[in-house]
């Protein structure tokens, strides 16, 4: 008998514990067993009010009300005296009830993304709070009441209208993470150093012109973000930040590389982008642990050899500078995965770049390159290659070695022909060849079956190989501004196509297979020589916009009325004298542009009656 009783007790206890960890997502469901509800998630439910019955869940430990439309809270919220976590972000709260002060067991409170400008006096009772988020509200000062929260380890009051840091904040002696970014703070006081255990400090996007000398006392600091300010120098004491691993100084006014930085040997992440640096010191070699280095948008004309000694670099961004060459030893960065050299003045790339066998992204766009003599066979892990806006006249056959490439941008060059080996890039999803001089595509291009976007705008194509029909995953195809006189019927195989641009060509007809593009949403056919549209165009049930202006159309097929999803029909500058009555079926049509056609006045009046809810421009 005792054995059976013990088994029953164990089963009951296990059932209670199982119930304890259940997360309820319905208040009505939770109220069926209120004493057994410990976690309630009502986020993303478009709630405009919270029922007073919430107060019955007296054992509740965690309550999530994020992303609703609450403008206030019921007084019964104060009955949830066991609550430890309360999240109310992304609502429309302008104030909080005084009863919230009864939640004395609360440890985490999230109130970000509301319209709060102050806190009730009863807030002072929440002395067990360890995490408080007030970001993206309307506070113009840090609420004095926060001084009571001596147990706080994380305070977020970012994205408000705060102009100064109050002295009482130094009383938060356990604070580890402080977020004051996106405010209007002009001065960081010396007493900030008295928050000895700070590990994360963010003052990004304020109006700081200097940092206090005492900042060097924050020896536990690991991440400091003072990007988007007005800093031009750093205090020498910063060299004492022996624990710092991440430093954001981007979008400031640095002309010289701060002398203290090379002494921060624990740094793994350094962002100095968008400043005015024109050189780097040799002492940069001391940052041997650096993995992420952003120097984009500065005035650098060259790199010192010492930069090539940063053997652990994983990401190096040198885009938007004035580099005319690179040291041959740049290939020493054996661990580089991302190298951005876009928008410089480079005329050639050292072959040592071929040492970057871990490289996944390489940006060489917008330089002055006339050839690509890179050992592509070594860059087999490359996923994205950008060589746009250079002076390239050809693409080397060796590009076919980049078998893992997914994104290739060769636009805005002087390419006349593509190598057959491009067919080896079978993992390509995006290929941009626009604004070149390509007159013919290799038949083998059809091997690129994973393409989702293909841009051939502004070339000299006169025809397309039928193999383009093999692009079964293609969603966007741009053939604008070529010399195409026809489109192969195989285009009808592109069943996933959503956007098709064939405008500004010399098309006289369209293949009937175009009606097979059942997922097409936008079709651009303007500035061609079309005299008719195939009846099959009525099969494009998902088409929303049809641009056929500047052609030679004299009529439209009756099937045009089957385009029930159509919202815009653009027919300007054709030779239309009449329109089919089936247009009345286009109940979603909001724009019909018919200017510069040959419609008689009576036809115009008939049309106005036919589709009275549509804006028509004659």
Coordinates of C-alpha atoms in Angstrom, one line a residue, residues 399-400 419-427 442-448:
X399 CA 36.5 32.0 -63.4
X400 CA 34.9 28.6 -64.0
X419 CA 33.7 32.3 -71.5
X420 CA 32.1 29.0 -71.9
X421 CA 33.5 28.1 -68.4
X422 CA 30.9 30.3 -66.8
X423 CA 28.6 27.3 -67.2
X424 CA 30.6 25.6 -64.4
X425 CA 29.2 28.1 -61.8
X426 CA 26.2 25.9 -61.2
X427 CA 25.6 27.3 -57.7
X442 CA 27.0 31.0 -74.7
X443 CA 24.5 28.1 -75.1
X444 CA 26.0 26.5 -72.0
X445 CA 24.6 29.4 -69.9
X446 CA 21.6 27.2 -69.4
X447 CA 23.6 25.1 -66.9
X448 CA 23.0 27.8 -64.3

